[in-house]
Amino acid sequence: MLRTIRLTAAIVCFTLVTLLFLDFTGTLHTWFGWLAKIQFLPAVLALNIGVVLFLIILTILFGRIYCSVICPLGVFQDAISWVSGKRKKNRFRYSPAMKWIRYGLLAVFIIAMIVGLNALAILIAPYSAYGRMVSALFAPVWQWGNNLLAYFAERAGSYAFYEVDVWIKSFSTLVIAVVTLIVLIILAWRNGRTYCNTICPVGTVLGFISRYSIFKPVIDTSKCNGCGLCARNCKASCIDAKAHKIDYSRCVVCMNCLGKCKKGAIKYTRRIPEIEAEPEMITTSKAKSVTTEQVDNARRSFLSASAIFATTAALKAQEKKVDGGLATIEDKKIPHRENPILPPGSLSARNFAQHCTACQLCVSVCPNQVLRPSGNLLTLMQPEMSYERGYCRPECAKCAEVCPTDAIHLTSLADKSAIQIGHAVWIKENCVPLTDGVECGNCARHCPTGAIQMVVSDPDMADSPKIPVVNAEKCIGCGACENLCPSRPFSAIYVTGHQMHRII
């Protein structure tokens, strides 16, 4: 029964977290965005003391429930291990903990976060690693499926779906996601939770706490016949059946051992304090039996109820980038920017780099396709803005709404309109009125702050072509001018970012 409850909760949480990354409309975040905010590392970086305390208390009470239910990467590994188990049953064996790797990687992770090398640390962060895999590998498949439905729906006279562009936002992030997926599949296929108990820094921290958890699997030696079925089905390889010991720092409370024991010699119950020979290995030869009511009281209270959510209604179809429906317009190229452009609400490049886990959630929900993973080694995979496919609309704050670490924080849309994330720079050599001799003014017409004015290029000739002049004090760096500039392949006006955001 306990295993069924655990599996149900894990499947619900895993499905909803995955859909948060697949839902390009951002609709699901209204109801289930809290699932991203209760992930351990994002809560720590956001200084969300309430969530951190909740997860710690949960671990003290019930063990590493977080790893087996809430963490999407842990559930993903369980799914792979389950498929592998169909081919070979009872395949696990007890193995001693590799402490030097566990604590060594945890020390490297903490030091990297402190000194600001987040790009290195987040490579092994569990929630972020899963988010990158979904965004880079699974989301395109999801979007292609959506486009296929949109194709058939349109021909049936329905507009319940609309087409979206499917494109690679970052090649480096794609490669890292592929490598991460391959490593996880190999480890989970062969040895279950090796990643969680050897590499994952969150697993190591929670493992230290779970050694002292109140409720945990306990072996009753008076009933145990030494068959070893519990150890051969322990995906964490933490049960030493011969010595009747369980390494509680590695146990993820999957409940597999409970169902496999034919003698009922292992139960999930309250631990009786004993003198321990080793800090991580507890002998449970005198385990006391408990009543069914006591076991029921120990069941996880955080079980998320299944919710019914509506599919997104008909939305405005994206405009086709064609000239009169006949000739395809040449794609724009990314200009060389002196500084990267960071989302409004990130305060500064330093603050953003320290708090962002590069989970790609904001990249997934950006409706204007402005955000994309960085290829810079110091900020690898953290989102930055570019305006070849859209611009940052003043009425949109999706990235701030979904960010689980508060690396992007906006209190209101009014605040966003007052934040200067960069300023526009005009390139004379690319400007259409000067190169083609035609009137333009797109940049001035669409500037939401009126920071661009069109003036004559030659003060002595009133009928000379008009060119844009940028008021850098009023420009907020939204990128409307750069995106809507007709010049190809490089815009005649582009935005360069500010290291420290300003209020205008």
Short mmCIF file of C-alpha atoms in Angstrom, two decimals:
data_model
loop_
_atom_site.label_atom_id
_atom_site.label_comp_id
_atom_site.label_asym_id
_atom_site.label_seq_id
_atom_site.Cartn_x
_atom_site.Cartn_y
_atom_site.Cartn_z
CA MET A 1 0.00 0.00 0.00
CA LEU A 2 2.77 2.44 0.91
CA ARG A 3 4.56 1.68 -2.35
CA THR A 4 1.36 2.34 -4.30
CA ILE A 5 0.91 5.71 -2.59
CA ARG A 6 4.53 6.59 -3.29
CA LEU A 7 4.26 5.61 -6.96
CA THR A 8 1.01 7.56 -7.42
CA ALA A 9 2.45 10.71 -5.90
CA ALA A 10 5.67 10.34 -7.89
CA ILE A 11 3.86 9.89 -11.21
CA VAL A 12 1.62 12.91 -10.57
CA CYS A 13 4.53 15.17 -9.59
CA PHE A 14 6.74 13.93 -12.44
CA THR A 15 4.02 14.41 -15.05
CA LEU A 16 3.14 17.92 -13.91
CA VAL A 17 6.77 19.08 -13.64
CA THR A 18 7.46 17.71 -17.13
CA LEU A 19 4.42 19.52 -18.53
CA LEU A 20 5.70 22.78 -17.03
CA PHE A 21 8.66 22.55 -19.40
CA LEU A 22 6.58 21.37 -22.36
CA ASP A 23 3.78 23.93 -22.03
CA PHE A 24 4.95 26.75 -24.32
CA THR A 25 1.83 28.82 -23.49
CA GLY A 26 2.66 29.09 -19.78
CA THR A 27 -0.93 28.16 -18.89
CA LEU A 28 -0.08 25.33 -16.49
CA HIS A 29 2.14 27.54 -14.35
CA THR A 30 -0.93 29.26 -12.97
CA TRP A 31 -1.88 26.08 -11.13
CA PHE A 32 1.25 23.98 -10.88
CA GLY A 33 4.14 26.45 -10.93
CA TRP A 34 4.65 25.77 -7.21
CA LEU A 35 6.08 22.35 -8.10
CA ALA A 36 9.13 24.10 -9.58
CA LYS A 37 9.48 26.33 -6.52
CA ILE A 38 9.59 23.40 -4.05
CA GLN A 39 12.62 21.83 -5.72
CA PHE A 40 15.50 21.85 -3.23
CA LEU A 41 18.25 23.82 -4.99
CA PRO A 42 15.94 26.50 -6.47
CA ALA A 43 14.44 27.00 -3.00
CA VAL A 44 17.91 27.41 -1.49
CA LEU A 45 19.00 29.94 -4.13
CA ALA A 46 15.72 31.84 -3.75
CA LEU A 47 16.27 31.89 0.04
CA ASN A 48 12.82 30.39 0.37
CA ILE A 49 13.26 29.41 4.01
CA GLY A 50 9.75 27.98 4.32
CA VAL A 51 10.25 25.46 1.49
CA VAL A 52 13.76 24.51 2.64
CA LEU A 53 12.53 23.88 6.19
CA PHE A 54 9.58 21.88 4.86
CA LEU A 55 11.89 19.61 2.84
CA ILE A 56 14.29 19.18 5.76
CA ILE A 57 11.48 18.33 8.19
CA LEU A 58 10.00 15.97 5.61
CA THR A 59 13.36 14.20 5.37
CA ILE A 60 13.77 14.04 9.15
CA LEU A 61 10.34 12.47 9.47
CA PHE A 62 10.19 10.08 6.52
CA GLY A 63 13.64 9.86 4.91
CA ARG A 64 14.50 10.85 1.36
CA ILE A 65 10.91 11.16 0.17
CA TYR A 66 12.00 14.19 -1.86
CA CYS A 67 14.26 12.01 -4.02
CA SER A 68 11.60 9.38 -4.70
CA VAL A 69 8.57 11.62 -5.23
CA ILE A 70 9.29 15.34 -5.76
CA CYS A 71 12.56 15.32 -7.72
CA PRO A 72 11.75 14.73 -11.43
CA LEU A 73 15.24 13.43 -12.19
CA GLY A 74 14.90 10.77 -9.51
CA VAL A 75 11.54 9.60 -10.84
CA PHE A 76 12.97 9.63 -14.37
CA GLN A 77 15.73 7.25 -13.26
CA ASP A 78 13.14 5.02 -11.60
CA ALA A 79 11.28 4.79 -14.91
CA ILE A 80 14.45 3.72 -16.72
CA SER A 81 15.29 1.23 -13.98
CA TRP A 82 11.76 -0.18 -14.15
CA VAL A 83 12.09 -0.82 -17.90
CA SER A 84 15.46 -2.45 -17.31
CA GLY A 85 13.92 -4.63 -14.61
CA LYS A 86 11.54 -6.13 -17.14
CA ARG A 87 14.53 -7.77 -18.80
CA LYS A 88 16.36 -8.92 -15.67
CA LYS A 89 14.74 -9.21 -12.26
CA ASN A 90 16.44 -9.21 -8.85
CA ARG A 91 19.51 -7.62 -10.45
CA PHE A 92 20.72 -5.30 -7.68
CA ARG A 93 23.39 -6.11 -5.09
CA TYR A 94 24.55 -4.35 -1.96
CA SER A 95 27.58 -2.13 -2.49
CA PRO A 96 29.38 0.07 0.06
CA ALA A 97 28.93 3.82 -0.24
CA MET A 98 31.59 5.68 -2.23
CA LYS A 99 31.93 8.43 0.33
CA TRP A 100 34.97 10.10 -1.16
CA ILE A 101 33.11 10.68 -4.43
CA ARG A 102 29.88 11.79 -2.74
CA TYR A 103 31.41 14.29 -0.37
CA GLY A 104 34.11 15.33 -2.81
CA LEU A 105 31.57 16.29 -5.47
CA LEU A 106 29.43 18.04 -2.85
CA ALA A 107 32.45 20.10 -1.75
CA VAL A 108 33.27 21.00 -5.36
CA PHE A 109 29.63 21.95 -5.96
CA ILE A 110 29.46 24.22 -2.90
CA ILE A 111 32.79 25.88 -3.66
CA ALA A 112 31.79 26.48 -7.30
CA MET A 113 28.52 28.11 -6.18
CA ILE A 114 30.32 30.33 -3.65
CA VAL A 115 32.98 31.57 -6.06
CA GLY A 116 30.42 32.20 -8.80
CA LEU A 117 31.19 29.26 -11.12
CA ASN A 118 27.52 28.36 -11.36
CA ALA A 119 27.93 27.16 -14.95
CA LEU A 120 30.09 24.31 -13.61
CA ALA A 121 27.96 23.55 -10.56
CA ILE A 122 24.60 23.38 -12.34
CA LEU A 123 25.84 20.60 -14.63
CA ILE A 124 25.06 18.11 -11.85
CA ALA A 125 22.10 19.90 -10.22
CA PRO A 126 19.22 17.38 -10.53
CA TYR A 127 16.24 19.66 -11.23
CA SER A 128 18.17 21.78 -13.72
CA ALA A 129 19.62 18.74 -15.48
CA TYR A 130 16.14 17.32 -16.00
CA GLY A 131 14.79 20.68 -17.18
CA ARG A 132 17.52 20.98 -19.79
CA MET A 133 16.80 17.48 -21.10
CA VAL A 134 13.09 18.18 -21.44
CA SER A 135 13.56 21.62 -23.02
CA ALA A 136 16.26 20.61 -25.47
CA LEU A 137 15.21 17.06 -26.37
CA PHE A 138 11.58 16.38 -25.52
CA ALA A 139 10.03 19.81 -26.12
CA PRO A 140 10.76 19.81 -29.90
CA VAL A 141 8.95 16.47 -30.24
CA TRP A 142 6.03 17.87 -28.24
CA GLN A 143 5.92 20.97 -30.46
CA TRP A 144 6.04 18.92 -33.66
CA GLY A 145 3.09 16.95 -32.36
CA ASN A 146 1.27 20.20 -31.63
CA ASN A 147 1.98 21.47 -35.14
CA LEU A 148 0.66 18.23 -36.60
CA LEU A 149 -2.57 18.63 -34.62
CA ALA A 150 -2.77 22.27 -35.70
CA TYR A 151 -2.41 21.20 -39.35
CA PHE A 152 -5.30 18.75 -39.19
CA ALA A 153 -7.43 20.97 -36.95
CA GLU A 154 -7.13 23.87 -39.37
CA ARG A 155 -8.34 21.72 -42.22
CA ALA A 156 -11.26 20.62 -40.08
CA GLY A 157 -12.20 24.25 -39.49
CA SER A 158 -10.95 24.32 -35.88
CA TYR A 159 -8.36 26.68 -34.39
CA ALA A 160 -7.96 24.98 -31.02
CA PHE A 161 -4.24 24.57 -31.84
CA TYR A 162 -1.75 26.92 -33.42
CA GLU A 163 1.63 26.29 -34.99
CA VAL A 164 4.84 27.17 -33.20
CA ASP A 165 8.38 27.48 -34.50
CA VAL A 166 10.62 24.53 -33.64
CA TRP A 167 14.30 25.46 -33.60
CA ILE A 168 17.53 24.77 -31.74
CA LYS A 169 18.00 27.61 -29.27
CA SER A 170 21.52 26.58 -28.26
CA PHE A 171 23.74 23.88 -29.73
CA SER A 172 25.93 23.68 -26.62
CA THR A 173 22.89 23.15 -24.39
CA LEU A 174 21.63 20.46 -26.77
CA VAL A 175 24.95 18.60 -26.58
CA ILE A 176 25.02 18.79 -22.78
CA ALA A 177 21.42 17.57 -22.59
CA VAL A 178 22.24 14.59 -24.84
CA VAL A 179 25.32 13.68 -22.78
CA THR A 180 23.34 14.00 -19.53
CA LEU A 181 20.57 11.78 -20.89
CA ILE A 182 23.02 9.11 -22.04
CA VAL A 183 24.86 9.06 -18.69
CA LEU A 184 21.60 8.84 -16.74
CA ILE A 185 20.23 6.03 -18.90
CA ILE A 186 23.43 3.98 -18.55
CA LEU A 187 23.64 4.45 -14.77
CA ALA A 188 19.94 3.88 -14.10
CA TRP A 189 19.72 0.93 -16.50
CA ARG A 190 22.63 -0.87 -14.85
CA ASN A 191 22.53 0.20 -11.21
CA GLY A 192 19.33 2.12 -10.42
CA ARG A 193 20.04 5.17 -8.26
CA THR A 194 23.81 5.42 -8.72
CA TYR A 195 23.57 9.04 -9.84
CA CYS A 196 21.48 10.03 -6.82
CA ASN A 197 23.79 8.36 -4.31
CA THR A 198 27.14 9.17 -5.87
CA ILE A 199 26.96 12.34 -7.96
CA CYS A 200 23.88 14.38 -6.99
CA PRO A 201 24.72 17.10 -4.42
CA VAL A 202 21.09 17.34 -3.27
CA GLY A 203 21.00 13.59 -2.68
CA THR A 204 24.17 13.81 -0.59
CA VAL A 205 22.80 16.62 1.59
CA LEU A 206 19.45 14.92 2.13
CA GLY A 207 21.24 11.61 2.69
CA PHE A 208 23.14 13.10 5.60
CA ILE A 209 19.84 14.24 7.15
CA SER A 210 17.99 11.00 6.41
CA ARG A 211 20.38 9.00 8.58
CA TYR A 212 18.45 10.41 11.52
CA SER A 213 14.95 10.14 10.07
CA ILE A 214 12.21 8.94 12.42
CA PHE A 215 10.39 6.62 10.04
CA LYS A 216 12.42 4.27 7.84
CA PRO A 217 12.58 0.66 6.63
CA VAL A 218 13.51 -1.59 9.55
CA ILE A 219 14.62 -5.24 9.40
CA ASP A 220 13.22 -7.67 11.96
CA THR A 221 15.94 -10.32 12.31
CA SER A 222 13.58 -12.69 14.10
CA LYS A 223 11.61 -13.05 10.86
CA CYS A 224 14.38 -12.64 8.30
CA ASN A 225 15.56 -15.88 6.68
CA GLY A 226 18.45 -14.27 4.81
CA CYS A 227 17.02 -14.79 1.33
CA GLY A 228 18.34 -11.41 0.18
CA LEU A 229 15.30 -10.49 -1.92
CA CYS A 230 15.19 -7.06 -0.31
CA ALA A 231 18.80 -6.34 -1.30
CA ARG A 232 18.34 -7.66 -4.83
CA ASN A 233 15.41 -5.28 -5.36
CA CYS A 234 16.95 -2.22 -3.68
CA LYS A 235 17.67 0.28 -6.47
CA ALA A 236 19.87 2.27 -4.05
CA SER A 237 22.01 -0.83 -3.29
CA CYS A 238 21.92 0.14 0.38
CA ILE A 239 20.66 -3.08 2.06
CA ASP A 240 23.28 -5.47 3.44
CA ALA A 241 21.08 -8.54 3.88
CA LYS A 242 23.83 -10.67 5.41
CA ALA A 243 24.53 -8.17 8.18
CA HIS A 244 20.88 -7.08 8.43
CA LYS A 245 21.92 -3.46 7.95
CA ILE A 246 20.53 -0.59 5.87
CA ASP A 247 22.54 2.46 4.82
CA TYR A 248 19.87 5.06 5.49
CA SER A 249 21.91 7.85 3.93
CA ARG A 250 21.37 6.19 0.55
CA CYS A 251 17.85 4.81 1.02
CA VAL A 252 15.37 6.79 -1.15
CA VAL A 253 12.30 5.20 0.52
CA CYS A 254 11.11 3.58 -2.72
CA MET A 255 9.33 0.83 -0.69
CA ASN A 256 10.43 -1.88 -3.15
CA CYS A 257 11.94 -3.97 -0.37
CA LEU A 258 8.68 -4.05 1.60
CA GLY A 259 6.72 -5.76 -1.13
CA LYS A 260 9.44 -8.27 -2.01
CA CYS A 261 9.97 -9.69 1.48
CA LYS A 262 7.97 -12.94 1.70
CA LYS A 263 8.29 -13.15 5.49
CA GLY A 264 7.27 -9.61 6.34
CA ALA A 265 10.65 -9.10 7.96
CA ILE A 266 11.10 -5.54 6.72
CA LYS A 267 8.68 -2.76 7.54
CA TYR A 268 8.50 0.98 7.18
CA THR A 269 8.14 2.08 10.78
CA ARG A 270 9.49 4.29 13.52
CA ARG A 271 13.16 3.76 14.23
CA ILE A 272 14.08 2.70 17.75
CA PRO A 273 17.22 4.57 18.92
CA GLU A 274 20.14 2.22 19.45
CA ILE A 275 23.88 2.43 19.95
CA GLU A 276 25.23 2.49 16.42
CA ALA A 277 28.50 0.92 15.42
CA GLU A 278 28.79 3.13 12.34
CA PRO A 279 27.10 6.53 11.79
CA GLU A 280 25.51 5.50 8.50
CA MET A 281 24.79 1.81 9.17
CA ILE A 282 22.09 0.91 11.68
CA THR A 283 21.59 -2.65 12.99
CA THR A 284 17.92 -3.38 13.39
CA SER A 285 17.96 -6.75 15.10
CA LYS A 286 15.45 -5.67 17.77
CA ALA A 287 12.90 -3.90 15.66
CA LYS A 288 9.52 -3.66 17.32
CA SER A 289 6.32 -4.31 15.45
CA VAL A 290 3.81 -1.51 15.13
CA THR A 291 0.11 -1.41 14.49
CA THR A 292 -1.47 -0.68 11.14
CA GLU A 293 -2.84 2.58 12.53
CA GLN A 294 0.67 3.77 13.37
CA VAL A 295 1.91 2.93 9.89
CA ASP A 296 -1.04 4.75 8.35
CA ASN A 297 -0.23 7.84 10.42
CA ALA A 298 3.26 7.83 8.94
CA ARG A 299 2.10 8.11 5.34
CA ARG A 300 3.19 11.11 3.46
CA SER A 301 0.86 14.07 3.95
CA PHE A 302 2.15 15.89 0.92
CA LEU A 303 0.48 13.56 -1.62
CA SER A 304 -0.56 15.79 -4.45
CA ALA A 305 -4.12 15.28 -5.62
CA SER A 306 -4.63 14.80 -9.33
CA ALA A 307 -6.03 17.89 -10.92
CA ILE A 308 -7.96 18.37 -14.13
CA PHE A 309 -6.75 21.20 -16.25
CA ALA A 310 -8.18 22.58 -19.44
CA THR A 311 -6.21 22.64 -22.67
CA THR A 312 -5.35 26.08 -23.86
CA ALA A 313 -8.05 27.71 -25.99
CA ALA A 314 -7.63 29.18 -29.41
CA LEU A 315 -4.86 31.76 -29.46
CA LYS A 316 -3.75 34.21 -32.03
CA ALA A 317 -1.86 32.49 -34.83
CA GLN A 318 1.70 33.60 -35.36
CA GLU A 319 2.35 35.85 -38.30
CA LYS A 320 4.26 34.30 -41.17
CA LYS A 321 7.57 35.93 -41.96
CA VAL A 322 7.00 36.33 -45.67
CA ASP A 323 6.83 39.28 -47.99
CA GLY A 324 3.29 39.40 -49.38
CA GLY A 325 3.05 35.63 -49.02
CA LEU A 326 5.44 35.10 -51.94
CA ALA A 327 9.08 35.60 -51.01
CA THR A 328 10.61 34.38 -47.75
CA ILE A 329 12.43 37.10 -45.84
CA GLU A 330 16.05 36.32 -45.01
CA ASP A 331 16.60 35.34 -41.40
CA LYS A 332 18.34 37.81 -39.16
CA LYS A 333 21.73 37.15 -37.65
CA ILE A 334 22.77 37.86 -34.08
CA PRO A 335 24.81 41.07 -33.86
CA HIS A 336 27.93 41.37 -31.77
CA ARG A 337 26.83 42.80 -28.43
CA GLU A 338 29.27 44.40 -26.03
CA ASN A 339 27.31 42.89 -23.12
CA PRO A 340 24.66 40.15 -23.08
CA ILE A 341 21.06 41.25 -22.47
CA LEU A 342 19.50 39.81 -19.33
CA PRO A 343 15.76 39.67 -18.55
CA PRO A 344 14.13 42.57 -16.70
CA GLY A 345 14.11 41.77 -13.00
CA SER A 346 17.52 40.08 -12.92
CA LEU A 347 19.05 43.26 -11.39
CA SER A 348 22.59 42.67 -12.67
CA ALA A 349 24.76 40.17 -14.51
CA ARG A 350 26.42 39.12 -11.25
CA ASN A 351 23.17 38.63 -9.33
CA PHE A 352 21.63 36.68 -12.20
CA ALA A 353 24.65 34.38 -12.58
CA GLN A 354 24.63 33.59 -8.85
CA HIS A 355 20.93 32.70 -8.64
CA CYS A 356 20.07 31.13 -12.00
CA THR A 357 20.24 27.31 -12.20
CA ALA A 358 19.82 27.23 -16.00
CA CYS A 359 16.78 24.98 -15.72
CA GLN A 360 15.40 26.46 -19.00
CA LEU A 361 11.90 26.96 -17.60
CA CYS A 362 11.83 30.63 -18.63
CA VAL A 363 13.20 29.73 -22.07
CA SER A 364 10.39 27.20 -22.53
CA VAL A 365 7.56 29.61 -21.74
CA CYS A 366 8.86 32.78 -23.42
CA PRO A 367 6.04 33.52 -25.90
CA ASN A 368 8.18 35.84 -28.03
CA GLN A 369 11.17 33.47 -28.37
CA VAL A 370 13.46 36.11 -26.96
CA LEU A 371 15.17 33.99 -24.31
CA ARG A 372 17.72 31.37 -25.25
CA PRO A 373 20.56 29.55 -23.42
CA SER A 374 23.93 31.29 -23.32
CA GLY A 375 26.95 29.77 -25.01
CA ASN A 376 29.43 31.72 -22.87
CA LEU A 377 31.51 29.42 -20.65
CA LEU A 378 31.04 31.61 -17.56
CA THR A 379 27.25 31.71 -17.94
CA LEU A 380 26.80 28.48 -19.87
CA MET A 381 23.14 27.54 -20.44
CA GLN A 382 21.83 30.47 -18.38
CA PRO A 383 19.23 32.42 -20.41
CA GLU A 384 20.02 35.61 -22.23
CA MET A 385 17.96 37.71 -24.62
CA SER A 386 18.23 38.14 -28.37
CA TYR A 387 15.76 39.75 -30.74
CA GLU A 388 16.02 37.94 -34.09
CA ARG A 389 12.64 36.20 -33.63
CA GLY A 390 10.77 38.61 -31.39
CA TYR A 391 11.15 41.31 -28.79
CA CYS A 392 10.45 41.64 -25.08
CA ARG A 393 6.89 42.94 -24.88
CA PRO A 394 6.12 45.33 -22.01
CA GLU A 395 2.93 43.46 -21.15
CA CYS A 396 4.66 40.07 -20.70
CA ALA A 397 6.27 38.82 -17.48
CA LYS A 398 6.16 35.05 -18.06
CA CYS A 399 9.85 34.52 -17.24
CA ALA A 400 9.50 36.19 -13.83
CA GLU A 401 6.31 34.26 -13.09
CA VAL A 402 7.89 30.84 -13.64
CA CYS A 403 11.43 31.42 -12.29
CA PRO A 404 11.77 29.11 -9.26
CA THR A 405 14.88 30.81 -7.84
CA ASP A 406 13.80 34.47 -8.11
CA ALA A 407 16.78 35.11 -10.37
CA ILE A 408 14.16 37.02 -12.40
CA HIS A 409 11.95 38.99 -10.03
CA LEU A 410 9.29 41.50 -11.05
CA THR A 411 6.70 42.90 -8.68
CA SER A 412 4.54 44.36 -11.48
CA LEU A 413 4.47 45.15 -15.18
CA ALA A 414 4.83 48.83 -14.31
CA ASP A 415 8.19 48.02 -12.75
CA LYS A 416 9.25 46.17 -15.87
CA SER A 417 8.52 49.18 -18.10
CA ALA A 418 10.82 51.29 -15.94
CA ILE A 419 13.80 48.90 -16.02
CA GLN A 420 16.57 49.67 -18.50
CA ILE A 421 18.22 46.37 -19.40
CA GLY A 422 20.18 47.89 -22.27
CA HIS A 423 20.06 50.58 -24.92
CA ALA A 424 19.78 50.71 -28.69
CA VAL A 425 22.75 51.44 -30.95
CA TRP A 426 22.28 52.67 -34.54
CA ILE A 427 24.45 51.30 -37.38
CA LYS A 428 24.53 53.81 -40.21
CA GLU A 429 25.86 51.36 -42.82
CA ASN A 430 22.80 49.09 -42.50
CA CYS A 431 20.01 51.67 -42.39
CA VAL A 432 17.49 51.20 -45.21
CA PRO A 433 16.81 54.94 -45.92
CA LEU A 434 20.53 55.41 -46.60
CA THR A 435 21.26 52.10 -48.36
CA ASP A 436 18.09 51.82 -50.46
CA GLY A 437 16.85 55.40 -50.52
CA VAL A 438 13.37 54.53 -49.18
CA GLU A 439 11.45 55.80 -46.18
CA CYS A 440 11.30 53.54 -43.14
CA GLY A 441 10.94 54.64 -39.53
CA ASN A 442 9.90 51.20 -38.22
CA CYS A 443 12.10 51.56 -35.16
CA ALA A 444 10.58 54.92 -34.18
CA ARG A 445 6.97 53.84 -34.80
CA HIS A 446 7.22 50.75 -32.62
CA CYS A 447 9.36 52.04 -29.75
CA PRO A 448 7.13 51.71 -26.64
CA THR A 449 8.96 54.45 -24.73
CA GLY A 450 9.35 56.97 -27.58
CA ALA A 451 13.12 56.80 -27.24
CA ILE A 452 13.69 56.93 -31.03
CA GLN A 453 13.00 59.95 -33.21
CA MET A 454 13.39 60.27 -36.97
CA VAL A 455 15.43 63.27 -38.12
CA VAL A 456 16.79 64.35 -41.50
CA SER A 457 20.16 62.88 -42.28
CA ASP A 458 21.43 66.20 -43.69
CA PRO A 459 20.42 69.27 -41.62
CA ASP A 460 20.97 71.49 -44.65
CA MET A 461 18.52 69.51 -46.81
CA ALA A 462 14.95 69.29 -45.53
CA ASP A 463 14.05 66.52 -47.99
CA SER A 464 17.06 64.32 -47.18
CA PRO A 465 16.31 60.73 -45.93
CA LYS A 466 15.28 60.54 -42.30
CA ILE A 467 17.36 58.46 -39.93
CA PRO A 468 16.76 57.36 -36.33
CA VAL A 469 18.26 59.10 -33.30
CA VAL A 470 18.25 57.17 -30.02
CA ASN A 471 17.68 58.78 -26.64
CA ALA A 472 19.69 56.38 -24.47
CA GLU A 473 18.13 57.78 -21.29
CA LYS A 474 14.62 56.73 -22.34
CA CYS A 475 15.45 53.43 -24.07
CA ILE A 476 14.68 50.32 -21.97
CA GLY A 477 16.31 47.80 -24.32
CA CYS A 478 13.13 45.88 -25.19
CA GLY A 479 14.41 45.12 -28.70
CA ALA A 480 11.31 46.19 -30.66
CA CYS A 481 13.46 48.38 -32.89
CA GLU A 482 16.01 45.62 -33.55
CA ASN A 483 13.39 42.97 -34.25
CA LEU A 484 11.22 45.09 -36.56
CA CYS A 485 14.07 46.66 -38.51
CA PRO A 486 13.74 45.52 -42.16
CA SER A 487 17.50 45.47 -42.72
CA ARG A 488 18.92 41.97 -43.39
CA PRO A 489 20.85 39.98 -42.32
CA PHE A 490 21.91 42.44 -39.60
CA SER A 491 19.56 45.07 -38.22
CA ALA A 492 20.49 48.70 -38.59
CA ILE A 493 19.73 49.14 -34.90
CA TYR A 494 20.50 46.66 -32.14
CA VAL A 495 20.48 46.51 -28.35
CA THR A 496 23.51 46.09 -26.14
CA GLY A 497 22.98 44.99 -22.56
CA HIS A 498 23.87 46.65 -19.28
CA GLN A 499 25.89 44.85 -16.62
CA MET A 500 23.80 46.62 -13.98
CA HIS A 501 20.15 47.32 -14.76
CA ARG A 502 18.89 50.85 -14.26
CA ILE A 503 15.56 52.44 -13.38
CA ILE A 504 14.38 55.21 -15.69
#
